[in-house]
């Protein structure tokens, strides 16, 4: 993915509200299921991760991205923006 595409995704993600929230109790299987459904449907998903310290938060965000074959577009504080193309839907780049 080139820098122009990443900038475009960041601008689209700016308007989004977090769809999935990971609370202080950490990951649960239901959160993985919700994230999977959200990525399939929306392709671009904002998640909020409110766990422990910075290292734990970053590790969890990276784990979620790799587990769901998504690309981490941006992380600001407790909020991360993930993107995964759905081959059955039009790309977010084509919708503009």
PDB file of C-alpha atoms in Angstrom:
ATOM      1  CA  UNK A   1       0.000   0.000   0.000  1.00  0.00           C
ATOM      2  CA  UNK A   2       1.442   3.345  -0.982  1.00  0.00           C
ATOM      3  CA  UNK A   3       1.475   6.555   1.075  1.00  0.00           C
ATOM      4  CA  UNK A   4      -1.339   8.141  -0.954  1.00  0.00           C
ATOM      5  CA  UNK A   5      -3.631   5.214  -0.166  1.00  0.00           C
ATOM      6  CA  UNK A   6      -2.680   5.307   3.520  1.00  0.00           C
ATOM      7  CA  UNK A   7      -3.434   9.048   3.665  1.00  0.00           C
ATOM      8  CA  UNK A   8      -6.803   8.381   2.047  1.00  0.00           C
ATOM      9  CA  UNK A   9      -7.632   5.678   4.609  1.00  0.00           C
ATOM     10  CA  UNK A  10      -6.590   7.961   7.466  1.00  0.00           C
ATOM     11  CA  UNK A  11      -8.906  10.689   6.175  1.00  0.00           C
ATOM     12  CA  UNK A  12     -11.791   8.208   5.905  1.00  0.00           C
ATOM     13  CA  UNK A  13     -11.044   6.834   9.369  1.00  0.00           C
ATOM     14  CA  UNK A  14     -11.044  10.285  10.938  1.00  0.00           C
ATOM     15  CA  UNK A  15     -14.851  10.434  10.685  1.00  0.00           C
ATOM     16  CA  UNK A  16     -15.403   6.945  12.107  1.00  0.00           C
ATOM     17  CA  UNK A  17     -16.363   6.060  15.650  1.00  0.00           C
ATOM     18  CA  UNK A  18     -14.779   3.004  17.283  1.00  0.00           C
ATOM     19  CA  UNK A  19     -16.807  -0.091  16.404  1.00  0.00           C
ATOM     20  CA  UNK A  20     -14.950  -2.529  18.635  1.00  0.00           C
ATOM     21  CA  UNK A  21     -13.783  -1.753  22.167  1.00  0.00           C
ATOM     22  CA  UNK A  22     -11.360  -3.838  24.216  1.00  0.00           C
ATOM     23  CA  UNK A  23     -11.824  -2.968  27.866  1.00  0.00           C
ATOM     24  CA  UNK A  24      -9.642  -3.278  30.925  1.00  0.00           C
ATOM     25  CA  UNK A  25     -10.438  -6.998  31.228  1.00  0.00           C
ATOM     26  CA  UNK A  26      -8.594  -7.703  27.976  1.00  0.00           C
ATOM     27  CA  UNK A  27      -9.486  -9.886  25.031  1.00  0.00           C
ATOM     28  CA  UNK A  28     -12.443 -12.196  24.885  1.00  0.00           C
ATOM     29  CA  UNK A  29     -13.494 -14.493  22.042  1.00  0.00           C
ATOM     30  CA  UNK A  30     -16.573 -12.354  21.409  1.00  0.00           C
ATOM     31  CA  UNK A  31     -14.321  -9.365  20.656  1.00  0.00           C
ATOM     32  CA  UNK A  32     -12.468 -11.383  18.023  1.00  0.00           C
ATOM     33  CA  UNK A  33     -15.797 -12.397  16.485  1.00  0.00           C
ATOM     34  CA  UNK A  34     -17.068  -8.806  16.398  1.00  0.00           C
ATOM     35  CA  UNK A  35     -13.838  -7.542  14.857  1.00  0.00           C
ATOM     36  CA  UNK A  36     -13.979 -10.237  12.189  1.00  0.00           C
ATOM     37  CA  UNK A  37     -17.563  -9.298  11.294  1.00  0.00           C
ATOM     38  CA  UNK A  38     -16.747  -5.571  11.308  1.00  0.00           C
ATOM     39  CA  UNK A  39     -13.721  -6.001   9.027  1.00  0.00           C
ATOM     40  CA  UNK A  40     -15.724  -8.144   6.610  1.00  0.00           C
ATOM     41  CA  UNK A  41     -18.520  -5.614   6.437  1.00  0.00           C
ATOM     42  CA  UNK A  42     -16.754  -2.243   6.713  1.00  0.00           C
ATOM     43  CA  UNK A  43     -13.168  -3.045   5.607  1.00  0.00           C
ATOM     44  CA  UNK A  44     -11.943   0.030   7.533  1.00  0.00           C
ATOM     45  CA  UNK A  45     -12.531  -0.258  11.275  1.00  0.00           C
ATOM     46  CA  UNK A  46     -11.600   1.936  14.212  1.00  0.00           C
ATOM     47  CA  UNK A  47     -11.031   0.088  17.479  1.00  0.00           C
ATOM     48  CA  UNK A  48     -10.462   1.367  21.006  1.00  0.00           C
ATOM     49  CA  UNK A  49      -8.091  -0.542  23.265  1.00  0.00           C
ATOM     50  CA  UNK A  50      -8.115   0.433  26.940  1.00  0.00           C
ATOM     51  CA  UNK A  51      -5.729  -2.054  28.506  1.00  0.00           C
ATOM     52  CA  UNK A  52      -2.767  -1.539  30.789  1.00  0.00           C
ATOM     53  CA  UNK A  53       0.324   0.305  29.713  1.00  0.00           C
ATOM     54  CA  UNK A  54       1.539   1.421  26.296  1.00  0.00           C
ATOM     55  CA  UNK A  55       3.512  -1.761  25.551  1.00  0.00           C
ATOM     56  CA  UNK A  56       0.553  -4.026  26.356  1.00  0.00           C
ATOM     57  CA  UNK A  57      -1.744  -1.868  24.237  1.00  0.00           C
ATOM     58  CA  UNK A  58       0.622  -1.843  21.259  1.00  0.00           C
ATOM     59  CA  UNK A  59       1.183  -5.576  21.523  1.00  0.00           C
ATOM     60  CA  UNK A  60      -2.566  -6.252  21.597  1.00  0.00           C
ATOM     61  CA  UNK A  61      -3.201  -3.982  18.595  1.00  0.00           C
ATOM     62  CA  UNK A  62      -0.449  -5.692  16.599  1.00  0.00           C
ATOM     63  CA  UNK A  63      -1.771  -9.113  17.605  1.00  0.00           C
ATOM     64  CA  UNK A  64      -5.300  -8.171  16.516  1.00  0.00           C
ATOM     65  CA  UNK A  65      -4.029  -6.896  13.170  1.00  0.00           C
ATOM     66  CA  UNK A  66      -2.016 -10.033  12.452  1.00  0.00           C
ATOM     67  CA  UNK A  67      -4.720 -12.412  13.723  1.00  0.00           C
ATOM     68  CA  UNK A  68      -7.321 -10.865  11.445  1.00  0.00           C
ATOM     69  CA  UNK A  69      -4.955 -10.348   8.469  1.00  0.00           C
ATOM     70  CA  UNK A  70      -5.551  -6.618   8.683  1.00  0.00           C
ATOM     71  CA  UNK A  71      -3.161  -3.755   8.166  1.00  0.00           C
ATOM     72  CA  UNK A  72      -2.616  -1.235  10.932  1.00  0.00           C
ATOM     73  CA  UNK A  73      -3.117   2.134   9.268  1.00  0.00           C
ATOM     74  CA  UNK A  74      -2.811   4.412  12.278  1.00  0.00           C
ATOM     75  CA  UNK A  75      -2.638   4.343  16.053  1.00  0.00           C
ATOM     76  CA  UNK A  76      -3.285   7.429  18.134  1.00  0.00           C
ATOM     77  CA  UNK A  77      -3.407   6.864  21.869  1.00  0.00           C
ATOM     78  CA  UNK A  78      -5.921   4.122  22.650  1.00  0.00           C
ATOM     79  CA  UNK A  79      -7.460   4.141  19.173  1.00  0.00           C
ATOM     80  CA  UNK A  80      -6.266   2.127  16.172  1.00  0.00           C
ATOM     81  CA  UNK A  81      -7.426   2.084  12.578  1.00  0.00           C
ATOM     82  CA  UNK A  82      -7.361  -1.306  10.838  1.00  0.00           C
ATOM     83  CA  UNK A  83      -7.957  -2.067   7.160  1.00  0.00           C
ATOM     84  CA  UNK A  84      -8.633  -5.369   5.432  1.00  0.00           C
ATOM     85  CA  UNK A  85      -9.832  -5.571   1.850  1.00  0.00           C
ATOM     86  CA  UNK A  86     -12.926  -7.664   1.245  1.00  0.00           C
ATOM     87  CA  UNK A  87     -12.707  -9.175  -2.231  1.00  0.00           C
ATOM     88  CA  UNK A  88     -16.514  -9.514  -2.414  1.00  0.00           C
ATOM     89  CA  UNK A  89     -17.134  -5.789  -1.882  1.00  0.00           C
ATOM     90  CA  UNK A  90     -15.975  -2.700  -3.710  1.00  0.00           C
ATOM     91  CA  UNK A  91     -12.747  -1.307  -2.348  1.00  0.00           C
ATOM     92  CA  UNK A  92     -12.897   1.781  -0.145  1.00  0.00           C
ATOM     93  CA  UNK A  93     -10.684   3.409  -2.771  1.00  0.00           C
ATOM     94  CA  UNK A  94     -13.375   2.880  -5.426  1.00  0.00           C
ATOM     95  CA  UNK A  95     -16.213   4.266  -3.293  1.00  0.00           C
ATOM     96  CA  UNK A  96     -14.973   7.856  -3.446  1.00  0.00           C
TER      97      UNK A  96
END
